[in-house]
Short mmCIF file of C-alpha atoms and ligand atoms in Angstrom, two decimals:
data_model
loop_
_atom_site.label_atom_id
_atom_site.label_comp_id
_atom_site.label_asym_id
_atom_site.label_seq_id
_atom_site.Cartn_x
_atom_site.Cartn_y
_atom_site.Cartn_z
CA UNK A 25 5.78 28.21 9.45
CA UNK A 26 4.85 24.86 9.40
CA UNK A 27 6.61 21.40 10.63
CA UNK A 28 6.90 19.12 7.50
CA UNK A 29 7.96 15.42 6.92
CA UNK A 30 9.09 14.99 3.42
CA UNK A 31 9.54 11.49 2.18
CA UNK A 32 11.39 10.49 -0.89
CA UNK A 33 10.99 7.35 -2.61
CA UNK A 34 13.56 5.17 -4.52
CA UNK A 35 13.22 6.44 -7.83
CA UNK A 36 13.66 10.20 -6.15
CA UNK A 37 17.03 9.27 -4.60
CA UNK A 38 17.95 7.02 -7.63
CA UNK A 39 21.42 8.34 -8.42
CA UNK A 40 23.68 11.19 -6.77
CA UNK A 41 22.25 13.66 -9.52
CA UNK A 42 18.71 12.93 -8.24
CA UNK A 43 19.90 12.98 -4.59
CA UNK A 44 21.17 16.73 -5.21
CA UNK A 45 17.81 17.36 -6.76
CA UNK A 46 15.91 16.23 -3.58
CA UNK A 47 18.71 18.62 -1.38
CA UNK A 48 17.05 21.44 -3.50
CA UNK A 49 13.51 20.68 -3.08
CA UNK A 50 14.43 20.17 0.95
CA UNK A 51 16.24 23.43 0.72
CA UNK A 52 13.20 25.23 -0.59
CA UNK A 53 11.09 24.49 2.20
CA UNK A 54 13.66 24.95 4.88
CA UNK A 55 14.32 28.42 3.10
CA UNK A 56 10.39 29.33 3.23
CA UNK A 57 10.59 28.92 7.16
CA UNK A 58 9.54 25.45 7.75
CA UNK A 59 10.86 22.94 10.06
CA UNK A 60 11.92 19.97 8.07
CA UNK A 61 12.49 16.23 8.97
CA UNK A 62 13.15 13.99 5.76
CA UNK A 63 12.62 10.35 5.37
CA UNK A 64 14.43 8.28 2.44
CA UNK A 65 14.09 5.15 0.68
CA UNK A 66 16.94 3.41 -0.63
CA UNK A 67 18.28 4.00 -4.12
CA UNK A 68 15.64 2.10 -6.52
CA UNK A 69 16.50 -1.43 -7.09
CA UNK A 70 19.00 -1.57 -4.30
CA UNK A 71 16.13 -3.29 -1.64
CA UNK A 72 15.48 -6.14 -4.35
CA UNK A 73 19.36 -6.62 -4.69
CA UNK A 74 19.74 -7.06 -1.03
CA UNK A 75 16.91 -9.38 -0.88
CA UNK A 76 18.53 -11.33 -3.70
CA UNK A 77 21.61 -11.53 -2.05
CA UNK A 78 20.13 -13.40 1.25
CA UNK A 79 17.80 -15.57 -1.27
CA UNK A 80 21.01 -16.86 -2.88
CA UNK A 81 22.64 -17.97 0.03
CA UNK A 82 19.48 -19.48 1.68
CA UNK A 83 16.08 -20.54 0.78
CA UNK A 84 15.08 -19.86 4.08
CA UNK A 85 17.01 -17.54 5.98
CA UNK A 86 16.88 -15.80 9.44
CA UNK A 87 14.76 -12.72 9.12
CA UNK A 88 16.72 -10.74 11.82
CA UNK A 89 19.76 -11.12 9.46
CA UNK A 90 17.69 -10.24 6.48
CA UNK A 91 16.75 -7.08 8.23
CA UNK A 92 20.37 -6.49 8.85
CA UNK A 93 21.09 -6.72 5.44
CA UNK A 94 18.06 -5.11 3.70
CA UNK A 95 18.07 -2.08 6.25
CA UNK A 96 21.40 -0.96 4.45
CA UNK A 97 20.18 0.84 1.45
CA UNK A 98 18.48 3.31 3.42
CA UNK A 99 21.70 4.12 5.41
CA UNK A 100 23.43 5.24 2.21
CA UNK A 101 20.69 7.65 1.15
CA UNK A 102 20.32 9.24 4.38
CA UNK A 103 23.86 9.75 4.58
CA UNK A 104 24.31 10.88 1.20
CA UNK A 105 21.34 13.37 1.63
CA UNK A 106 22.70 14.95 4.75
CA UNK A 107 25.88 15.81 2.55
CA UNK A 108 24.06 17.10 -0.15
CA UNK A 109 22.08 19.39 2.35
CA UNK A 110 25.37 20.37 3.89
CA UNK A 111 26.74 21.06 0.49
CA UNK A 112 24.09 23.80 0.10
CA UNK A 113 24.50 25.33 3.18
CA UNK A 114 21.47 23.41 4.97
CA UNK A 115 22.46 22.13 8.40
CA UNK A 116 21.76 18.41 8.38
CA UNK A 117 22.37 14.98 10.07
CA UNK A 118 21.18 11.57 9.23
CA UNK A 119 19.62 9.13 11.70
CA UNK A 120 19.40 5.45 11.36
CA UNK A 121 16.18 3.79 13.21
CA UNK A 122 18.29 2.74 16.05
CA UNK A 123 19.55 6.19 16.64
CA UNK A 124 16.20 8.39 16.77
CA UNK A 125 15.32 5.53 17.99
CA UNK A 126 12.21 3.92 16.02
CA UNK A 127 11.05 1.37 18.49
CA UNK A 128 9.36 -1.55 16.74
CA UNK A 129 8.21 -5.16 17.78
CA UNK A 130 10.27 -8.08 16.89
CA UNK A 131 8.15 -9.60 14.14
CA UNK A 132 11.35 -9.10 11.45
CA UNK A 133 10.73 -8.32 8.12
CA UNK A 134 7.46 -6.78 8.75
CA UNK A 135 7.82 -5.16 12.20
CA UNK A 136 5.23 -2.52 13.37
CA UNK A 137 6.30 0.65 15.38
CA UNK A 138 5.48 1.05 18.78
CA UNK A 139 6.96 4.29 19.38
CA UNK A 140 9.17 7.17 18.20
CA UNK A 141 11.22 9.22 20.64
CA UNK A 142 11.52 12.40 18.72
CA UNK A 143 13.12 14.43 21.60
CA UNK A 144 16.63 15.00 20.14
CA UNK A 145 15.77 15.63 16.34
CA UNK A 146 13.00 18.32 17.65
CA UNK A 147 15.51 19.72 20.07
CA UNK A 148 17.97 20.28 16.82
CA UNK A 149 15.05 21.25 14.59
CA UNK A 150 14.09 24.04 17.09
CA UNK A 151 17.71 25.12 18.40
CA UNK A 152 19.25 25.18 14.91
CA UNK A 153 17.03 24.41 12.35
CA UNK A 154 18.93 21.09 11.46
CA UNK A 155 17.29 18.78 8.98
CA UNK A 156 16.90 15.41 10.37
CA UNK A 157 17.26 12.99 7.39
CA UNK A 158 15.95 10.03 8.37
CA UNK A 159 16.37 6.18 6.96
CA UNK A 160 13.12 5.06 6.08
CA UNK A 161 11.99 1.31 6.40
CA UNK A 162 13.72 0.61 9.20
CA UNK A 163 13.78 0.60 13.06
CA UNK A 164 15.16 -0.87 16.45
CA UNK A 165 13.30 -3.95 17.75
CA UNK A 166 12.41 -4.09 21.75
CA UNK A 167 15.46 -6.73 21.70
CA UNK A 168 17.97 -3.97 20.37
CA UNK A 169 18.25 -5.60 16.75
CA UNK A 170 17.73 -3.72 13.37
CA UNK A 171 14.16 -4.26 11.93
CA UNK A 172 12.49 -3.29 8.74
CA UNK A 173 8.80 -2.56 8.39
CA UNK A 174 7.86 -4.59 5.27
CA UNK A 175 8.26 -3.74 1.38
CA UNK A 176 7.56 -0.19 1.06
CA UNK A 177 7.76 0.38 4.53
CA UNK A 178 9.41 3.93 4.19
CA UNK A 179 5.85 5.45 3.45
CA UNK A 180 5.00 4.01 6.85
CA UNK A 181 8.18 5.43 8.44
CA UNK A 182 7.19 8.81 7.46
CA UNK A 183 3.63 8.88 8.35
CA UNK A 184 4.68 7.63 11.61
CA UNK A 185 7.30 10.12 12.10
CA UNK A 186 4.75 13.01 10.99
CA UNK A 187 2.58 11.56 13.87
CA UNK A 188 5.28 11.71 16.29
CA UNK A 189 6.00 15.29 15.43
CA UNK A 190 2.79 16.39 15.14
CA UNK A 191 3.69 17.73 11.85
CA UNK A 192 1.23 20.03 9.79
CA UNK A 193 1.55 17.67 6.58
CA UNK A 194 3.67 14.42 5.48
CA UNK A 195 4.70 14.97 2.04
CA UNK A 196 5.34 11.62 -0.11
CA UNK A 197 7.47 12.38 -2.83
CA UNK A 198 7.35 9.70 -5.72
CA UNK A 199 7.61 9.24 -9.72
CA UNK A 200 4.22 9.97 -10.10
CA UNK A 201 2.37 13.13 -9.49
CA UNK A 202 -0.68 11.96 -7.28
CA UNK A 203 -3.14 9.22 -6.85
CA UNK A 204 -5.31 8.73 -10.16
CA UNK A 205 -8.81 7.59 -10.83
CA UNK A 206 -7.31 4.41 -11.95
CA UNK A 207 -4.05 3.28 -13.65
CA UNK A 208 -2.93 5.78 -16.10
CA UNK A 209 -1.00 3.33 -18.31
CA UNK A 210 -4.23 1.29 -18.88
CA UNK A 211 -7.01 3.97 -19.33
CA UNK A 212 -5.56 7.12 -20.63
CA UNK A 213 -8.37 9.15 -19.67
CA UNK A 214 -7.38 8.41 -15.96
CA UNK A 215 -7.12 11.70 -13.83
CA UNK A 216 -5.30 12.89 -11.01
CA UNK A 217 -7.68 12.99 -7.79
CA UNK A 218 -7.11 16.25 -5.82
CA UNK A 219 -8.34 14.85 -2.42
CA UNK A 220 -9.21 11.74 -1.48
CA UNK A 221 -10.33 10.46 2.09
CA UNK A 222 -8.29 8.00 4.30
CA UNK A 223 -10.84 5.33 3.88
CA UNK A 224 -10.86 5.38 0.06
CA UNK A 225 -7.15 5.41 -0.07
CA UNK A 226 -7.02 2.50 2.33
CA UNK A 227 -9.51 0.63 0.10
CA UNK A 228 -7.29 1.72 -2.98
CA UNK A 229 -4.10 0.68 -1.42
CA UNK A 230 -5.23 -2.78 -0.21
CA UNK A 231 -7.02 -3.33 -3.51
CA UNK A 232 -4.47 -2.87 -5.65
CA UNK A 233 -3.23 0.51 -6.02
CA UNK A 234 0.48 0.69 -5.50
CA UNK A 235 1.12 4.41 -4.72
CA UNK A 236 1.24 4.13 -0.95
CA UNK A 237 1.86 1.00 1.61
CA UNK A 238 -1.48 -0.15 2.95
CA UNK A 239 -0.31 0.28 6.53
CA UNK A 240 1.18 3.87 6.02
CA UNK A 241 -2.63 4.77 5.40
CA UNK A 242 -3.66 3.10 8.30
CA UNK A 243 -1.42 4.89 10.20
CA UNK A 244 -2.35 8.17 8.73
CA UNK A 245 -6.12 7.55 9.25
CA UNK A 246 -5.52 6.63 12.86
CA UNK A 247 -3.56 9.56 13.88
CA UNK A 248 -4.91 11.84 11.50
CA UNK A 249 -1.95 12.64 9.57
CA UNK A 250 -2.66 14.85 6.25
CA UNK A 251 -0.64 13.43 3.41
CA UNK A 252 0.07 14.46 0.32
CA UNK A 253 1.40 12.37 -2.73
CA UNK A 254 3.19 14.33 -5.15
CA UNK A 255 6.04 14.13 -7.93
CA UNK A 256 9.82 14.89 -7.33
CA UNK A 257 10.49 15.59 -10.95
CA UNK A 258 7.85 17.95 -11.86
CA UNK A 259 8.49 21.50 -10.67
CA UNK A 260 5.69 22.40 -8.16
CA UNK A 261 3.39 24.38 -10.03
CA UNK A 262 1.38 27.53 -8.63
CA UNK A 263 -1.27 25.75 -6.71
CA UNK A 264 -0.70 25.05 -2.89
CA UNK A 265 -1.03 21.31 -3.35
CA UNK A 266 0.03 19.89 -6.56
CA UNK A 267 -0.29 16.51 -5.50
CA UNK A 268 -3.12 14.36 -4.05
CA UNK A 269 -4.18 15.32 -0.56
CA UNK A 270 -5.44 12.43 1.52
CA UNK A 271 -7.76 13.89 4.20
CA UNK A 272 -10.72 13.73 6.37
CA UNK A 273 -14.13 13.58 4.52
CA UNK A 274 -15.15 17.07 5.86
CA UNK A 275 -12.38 18.50 3.72
CA UNK A 276 -13.71 17.35 0.64
CA UNK A 277 -16.02 19.75 -0.93
CA UNK A 278 -17.23 17.72 -4.36
CA UNK A 279 -17.72 13.95 -3.26
CA UNK A 280 -17.83 11.97 -6.50
CA UNK A 281 -20.13 8.66 -5.96
CA UNK A 282 -16.99 6.74 -6.97
CA UNK A 283 -13.33 8.08 -6.47
CA UNK A 284 -11.19 5.26 -7.79
CA UNK A 285 -11.30 1.91 -9.62
CA UNK A 286 -8.23 -0.42 -8.45
CA UNK A 287 -7.51 -3.54 -9.81
CA UNK A 288 -5.33 -6.48 -8.55
CA UNK A 289 -3.88 -9.13 -10.53
CA UNK A 290 -2.47 -10.98 -7.54
CA UNK A 291 -5.31 -13.37 -6.85
CA UNK A 292 -6.36 -17.06 -7.78
CA UNK A 293 -9.81 -18.55 -7.38
CA UNK A 294 -10.65 -22.00 -5.78
CA UNK A 295 -13.86 -23.82 -6.19
CA UNK A 296 -14.78 -26.88 -4.45
CA UNK A 297 -17.48 -28.93 -6.09
CA UNK A 298 -20.02 -31.09 -3.98
CA UNK A 299 -19.37 -29.69 -0.66
CA UNK A 300 -22.10 -31.14 1.88
CA UNK A 301 -24.55 -28.59 2.64
CA UNK A 302 -24.78 -28.43 6.32
CA UNK A 303 -23.50 -26.23 9.60
CA UNK A 304 -19.85 -26.25 10.22
CA UNK A 305 -18.52 -27.09 6.44
CA UNK A 306 -17.56 -23.49 5.84
CA UNK A 307 -15.26 -23.51 9.18
CA UNK A 308 -13.89 -26.99 8.73
CA UNK A 309 -12.75 -25.68 4.90
CA UNK A 310 -10.96 -22.66 6.11
CA UNK A 311 -9.59 -24.02 9.17
CA UNK A 312 -6.62 -25.78 7.49
CA UNK A 313 -6.04 -22.96 4.94
CA UNK A 314 -5.86 -20.65 8.24
CA UNK A 315 -3.46 -23.18 9.79
CA UNK A 316 -1.13 -22.79 7.06
CA UNK A 317 -1.67 -18.87 7.08
CA UNK A 318 -3.11 -18.68 3.88
CA UNK A 319 -5.75 -15.66 3.43
CA UNK A 320 -8.93 -16.14 2.04
CA UNK A 321 -10.38 -12.67 0.40
CA UNK A 322 -13.43 -13.24 -1.21
CA UNK A 323 -16.02 -16.01 -0.78
CA UNK A 324 -19.15 -17.19 -2.40
CA UNK A 325 -21.28 -20.36 -1.49
CA UNK A 326 -23.72 -21.41 -4.21
CA UNK A 327 -27.31 -22.60 -3.15
CA UNK A 328 -27.49 -26.42 -3.76
CA UNK A 329 -30.17 -27.78 -6.15
CA UNK A 330 -30.42 -30.90 -4.29
CA UNK A 331 -30.10 -29.24 -0.61
CA UNK A 332 -27.36 -31.85 -0.07
CA UNK A 333 -24.38 -30.17 -1.68
CA UNK A 334 -23.11 -26.90 -2.81
CA UNK A 335 -20.24 -25.53 -4.36
CA UNK A 336 -17.70 -23.05 -2.61
CA UNK A 337 -15.67 -20.48 -4.42
CA UNK A 338 -13.03 -18.45 -2.74
CA UNK A 339 -9.80 -16.45 -3.78
CA UNK A 340 -6.35 -16.46 -2.32
CA UNK A 341 -3.26 -14.84 -2.99
CA UNK A 342 -1.79 -16.12 -6.15
CA UNK A 343 1.80 -16.72 -4.65
CA UNK A 344 -0.37 -19.20 -1.97
CA UNK A 345 -2.39 -20.96 -4.46
CA UNK A 346 -0.16 -24.08 -4.95
CA UNK A 347 -0.01 -23.99 -1.18
CA UNK A 348 -3.58 -23.89 -0.83
CA UNK A 349 -4.54 -26.48 -3.30
CA UNK A 350 -2.07 -28.76 -1.58
CA UNK A 351 -3.28 -28.21 1.93
CA UNK A 352 -7.04 -28.85 0.54
CA UNK A 353 -6.35 -31.93 -1.64
CA UNK A 354 -4.72 -33.29 1.78
CA UNK A 355 -7.82 -32.57 3.86
CA UNK A 356 -10.31 -34.01 1.10
CA UNK A 357 -11.48 -37.08 2.57
CA UNK A 358 -12.23 -34.77 5.71
CA UNK A 359 -13.85 -32.20 3.88
CA UNK A 360 -15.81 -34.47 1.55
CA UNK A 361 -15.60 -32.59 -1.70
CA UNK A 362 -16.26 -34.02 -5.10
CA UNK A 363 -13.78 -32.04 -6.91
CA UNK A 364 -11.21 -28.98 -6.80
CA UNK A 365 -10.68 -26.83 -9.49
CA UNK A 366 -8.59 -23.57 -9.61
CA UNK A 367 -7.77 -20.64 -11.79
CA UNK A 368 -5.00 -18.09 -11.82
CA UNK A 369 -5.96 -16.06 -14.62
CA UNK A 370 -8.24 -13.54 -12.70
CA UNK A 371 -8.39 -10.20 -11.69
CA UNK A 372 -10.26 -8.48 -8.99
CA UNK A 373 -11.64 -5.11 -10.15
CA UNK A 374 -12.79 -2.68 -7.25
CA UNK A 375 -14.81 0.47 -7.42
CA UNK A 376 -14.07 2.53 -4.37
CA UNK A 377 -16.07 5.90 -3.07
CA UNK A 378 -17.27 6.98 0.16
CA UNK A 379 -20.45 8.31 -1.65
CA UNK A 380 -21.78 4.67 -2.21
CA UNK A 381 -22.84 5.14 1.74
CA UNK A 382 -25.36 7.42 0.73
CA UNK A 383 -26.36 6.17 -2.67
CA UNK A 384 -28.07 3.29 -4.25
CA UNK A 385 -27.53 1.68 -7.49
CA UNK A 386 -23.70 1.94 -7.29
CA UNK A 387 -23.07 -1.97 -7.92
CA UNK A 388 -25.82 -2.24 -10.26
CA UNK A 389 -23.99 0.07 -12.63
CA UNK A 390 -20.82 -1.98 -12.27
CA UNK A 391 -22.82 -5.10 -13.15
CA UNK A 392 -24.26 -3.52 -16.24
CA UNK A 393 -21.33 -1.93 -17.69
CA UNK A 394 -19.64 -5.05 -17.25
CA UNK A 395 -22.47 -7.14 -18.76
CA UNK A 396 -22.77 -4.86 -21.85
CA UNK A 397 -19.07 -5.71 -22.68
CA UNK A 398 -19.69 -9.22 -22.10
CA UNK A 399 -17.60 -9.78 -19.19
CA UNK A 400 -18.81 -12.75 -16.79
CA UNK A 401 -18.50 -11.91 -13.20
CA UNK A 402 -17.21 -14.67 -11.38
CA UNK A 403 -17.37 -13.33 -7.52
CA UNK A 404 -18.70 -10.26 -5.77
CA UNK A 405 -17.75 -8.99 -2.81
CA UNK A 406 -18.76 -5.51 -0.81
CA UNK A 407 -18.14 -3.18 1.91
CA UNK A 408 -19.68 0.12 2.79
CA UNK A 409 -17.36 2.03 0.38
CA UNK A 410 -16.38 -0.69 -2.11
CA UNK A 411 -17.64 -3.06 -4.77
CA UNK A 412 -15.41 -5.64 -6.09
CA UNK A 413 -15.85 -8.35 -8.73
CA UNK A 414 -13.46 -11.11 -9.85
CA UNK A 415 -13.31 -11.50 -13.75
CA UNK A 416 -11.04 -13.19 -16.26
CA UNK A 417 -7.90 -11.40 -16.44
CA UNK A 418 -7.97 -11.04 -19.95
CA UNK A 419 -10.71 -8.58 -19.69
CA UNK A 420 -8.66 -6.21 -17.02
CA UNK A 421 -8.31 -3.38 -19.74
CA UNK A 422 -11.71 -3.46 -21.16
CA UNK A 423 -13.36 -3.60 -17.70
CA UNK A 424 -11.24 -0.73 -16.48
CA UNK A 425 -11.99 1.45 -19.16
CA UNK A 426 -15.78 0.82 -19.12
CA UNK A 427 -16.11 1.46 -15.80
CA UNK A 428 -14.21 4.64 -15.71
CA UNK A 429 -16.80 5.58 -18.40
CA UNK A 430 -19.73 4.24 -16.72
CA UNK A 431 -19.15 6.18 -13.34
CA UNK A 432 -18.20 9.63 -14.94
CA UNK A 433 -14.75 9.96 -14.30
CA UNK A 434 -13.62 10.41 -17.87
CA UNK A 435 -14.51 13.98 -17.85
CA UNK A 436 -11.84 16.58 -18.02
N1 LIG B 11 13.45 0.24 0.29
C1 LIG B 11 12.21 -0.34 0.56
C2 LIG B 11 11.70 -1.28 -0.21
O1 LIG B 11 12.26 -1.09 -1.47
C3 LIG B 11 11.47 0.59 1.70
C4 LIG B 11 10.68 1.65 0.58
O2 LIG B 11 11.12 1.96 -0.34
O3 LIG B 11 9.76 1.85 0.86
O4 LIG B 11 10.88 -1.86 0.03
MG1 MG B 12 7.12 2.79 -2.33
#
């Protein structure tokens, strides 16, 4: 007997037929003798619609009321799944965030979970095998208001609940059957990764792979929750783990040099030309951006020819570009640069793998593969287990295919 948390995403509970399908999946685990808690998202499209309602009334709205509105989608699906389970003879009860409770801070619309009191759902699980059907995405703030965890937050609800329940595994059911070496819509040879480390998954998620919310992976890593990503729509084949397992490094026998290639079109590039080259300049440039809550990601400072001025290139989120340009132009006099240019037609492509720690030449192979295709690299950044480059957006597909081949990921 194991204790499992099963999470079902928006498409998995997209209509009542699908909710009945989910109930059958849950019943299988219950029939196998497991203790089960379920976390559900809202029906696909519903949260977007709810967000839209808020926006159509006010451009800037009270985040506490936004949370009251957007949390309602999960209330519906948790109730419906509990009914569907009861129809199959499985004892089940729905739980909203405030009922469990899942206590969060009061940063509305992107709250963080502080603690979860699982006493009551564990008692019911143990005494009568009742399935707890929990509304994902939501909690209750210390000030007793409904809170939500940011878009995609029900992944985090599920992992946090699994940690609190000391569950043996957290299965994240979605519309893809696992985590892929890269986007299979672009690279037909992309393959499902059977096992991936927390560190790699964290990089993949934060560098653009959209399967799991980044925070949920941080949470899984911190609490060592075994997470599996798998499809709701494919009947589980013979293998124990049909999806992708996110686990500790020592659970992975054969480690590839590069495990995955992620990309993000959400970046934009800014170059400040002719900036004075002396101490304190970088601090002066990034100060106003920080004050405006604009995150800077990749940064390069070119060496100046005359030793007096330099060019500074960096990236910001695409949605922050206009604001960033505005902030910098306003500080132009003080920052003393000659010209500002910006480019939103860029993509950040990253190769990720813990194998990099112990192997040289990983970055070089990336640069060569791109050079062979005539793709110009605009900015580079690296960490222990990833190399990211910024290139023209038009080359996204070509770059992904070239890199997938270059790192030997095409093989069947
Ligand atoms: N329903 C929420 C959203 O669409 C939370 C989630 O599905 O994870 O962002
Ligand atoms: Mg999601």
